[in-house]
Amino acid sequence: MLRNLLRLVAIFVVIAIVRVVVGMIVNFFKGLSTAPGERESPAASTGPGVPLSAGLLVKDPVCGTFVSVGTSLQKSVEGETFHFCSAACRDKFKGKVQGEPRA
Ligand SMILES: [Zn+2]
């Protein structure tokens, strides 16, 4: 009777130790896997379908092409900055602002 009790206690102690050790191992691997993931998550949240290497992409309001802010032609109209893929688009937009109907 007492032997069985001791055996039961021993089993519980072993289970408790195993759980603690497994928990430590799981937390260790969780820490390894979340570190690079945290670095990627802010960039991934910038938007669907936007290549990260191209920087911030904005839509050319004239032709609808997405252009990189760094490489686009920019024009400020009434305090708002617009980005264009080419000088032709930029010039067309100038006309639109003056009230030209959409082509
Ligand atoms: Zn364009």
Short mmCIF file of C-alpha atoms in Angstrom, two decimals, residues 21-96:
data_model
loop_
_atom_site.label_atom_id
_atom_site.label_comp_id
_atom_site.label_asym_id
_atom_site.label_seq_id
_atom_site.Cartn_x
_atom_site.Cartn_y
_atom_site.Cartn_z
CA VAL A 21 11.89 20.75 -18.91
CA VAL A 22 9.63 20.46 -21.98
CA GLY A 23 8.20 23.92 -21.25
CA MET A 24 11.70 25.38 -21.12
CA ILE A 25 12.66 23.70 -24.40
CA VAL A 26 9.44 24.90 -26.10
CA ASN A 27 9.98 28.46 -24.87
CA PHE A 28 13.58 28.33 -26.08
CA PHE A 29 12.51 27.33 -29.60
CA LYS A 30 9.63 29.83 -29.54
CA GLY A 31 12.13 32.57 -28.76
CA LEU A 32 14.32 31.44 -31.66
CA SER A 33 11.42 31.42 -34.13
CA THR A 34 9.76 34.70 -33.08
CA ALA A 35 12.92 36.81 -33.27
CA PRO A 36 13.18 36.91 -37.09
CA GLY A 37 9.39 36.87 -37.43
CA GLU A 38 9.06 40.09 -35.45
CA ARG A 39 11.45 41.78 -37.82
CA GLU A 40 9.36 40.78 -40.84
CA SER A 41 5.91 41.60 -39.48
CA PRO A 42 6.00 45.43 -39.70
CA ALA A 43 7.18 45.32 -43.30
CA ALA A 44 4.58 42.72 -44.20
CA SER A 45 1.82 44.95 -42.86
CA THR A 46 2.57 47.78 -45.31
CA GLY A 47 0.10 46.30 -47.78
CA PRO A 48 -0.72 43.29 -49.91
CA GLY A 49 1.12 42.87 -53.18
CA VAL A 50 3.68 45.59 -52.49
CA PRO A 51 7.28 44.50 -53.02
CA LEU A 52 9.32 45.37 -49.94
CA SER A 53 12.52 46.09 -51.85
CA ALA A 54 10.87 48.82 -53.95
CA GLY A 55 10.17 50.99 -50.90
CA LEU A 56 6.89 52.83 -50.57
CA LEU A 57 4.79 52.55 -53.71
CA VAL A 58 2.25 55.17 -54.69
CA LYS A 59 -0.23 55.21 -57.54
CA ASP A 60 0.32 57.46 -60.51
CA PRO A 61 -3.03 59.35 -60.58
CA VAL A 62 -2.88 59.67 -64.38
CA CYS A 63 -2.14 56.18 -65.71
CA GLY A 64 -2.64 54.14 -62.51
CA THR A 65 0.89 52.69 -62.50
CA PHE A 66 2.45 52.11 -59.09
CA VAL A 67 5.70 54.02 -58.79
CA SER A 68 8.35 54.05 -56.07
CA VAL A 69 8.41 57.27 -54.06
CA GLY A 70 12.19 57.36 -54.41
CA THR A 71 12.26 57.16 -58.20
CA SER A 72 9.00 58.88 -59.19
CA LEU A 73 8.50 62.37 -60.55
CA GLN A 74 6.81 64.44 -57.90
CA LYS A 75 4.49 67.39 -58.08
CA SER A 76 2.87 69.30 -55.25
CA VAL A 77 -0.64 70.55 -55.89
CA GLU A 78 -2.36 72.55 -53.14
CA GLY A 79 -0.10 71.09 -50.47
CA GLU A 80 -0.58 67.49 -51.63
CA THR A 81 2.30 65.65 -53.27
CA PHE A 82 1.54 63.45 -56.27
CA HIS A 83 3.89 60.90 -57.81
CA PHE A 84 4.13 60.16 -61.52
CA CYS A 85 5.87 57.51 -63.63
CA SER A 86 6.91 60.00 -66.30
CA ALA A 87 6.98 63.68 -67.23
CA ALA A 88 4.16 63.02 -69.70
CA CYS A 89 1.90 61.83 -66.88
CA ARG A 90 2.91 64.77 -64.73
CA ASP A 91 2.02 67.19 -67.53
CA LYS A 92 -1.31 65.47 -68.13
CA PHE A 93 -2.14 65.76 -64.44
CA LYS A 94 -1.45 69.49 -64.59
CA GLY A 95 -4.24 69.71 -67.14
CA LYS A 96 -6.60 67.67 -64.97
#
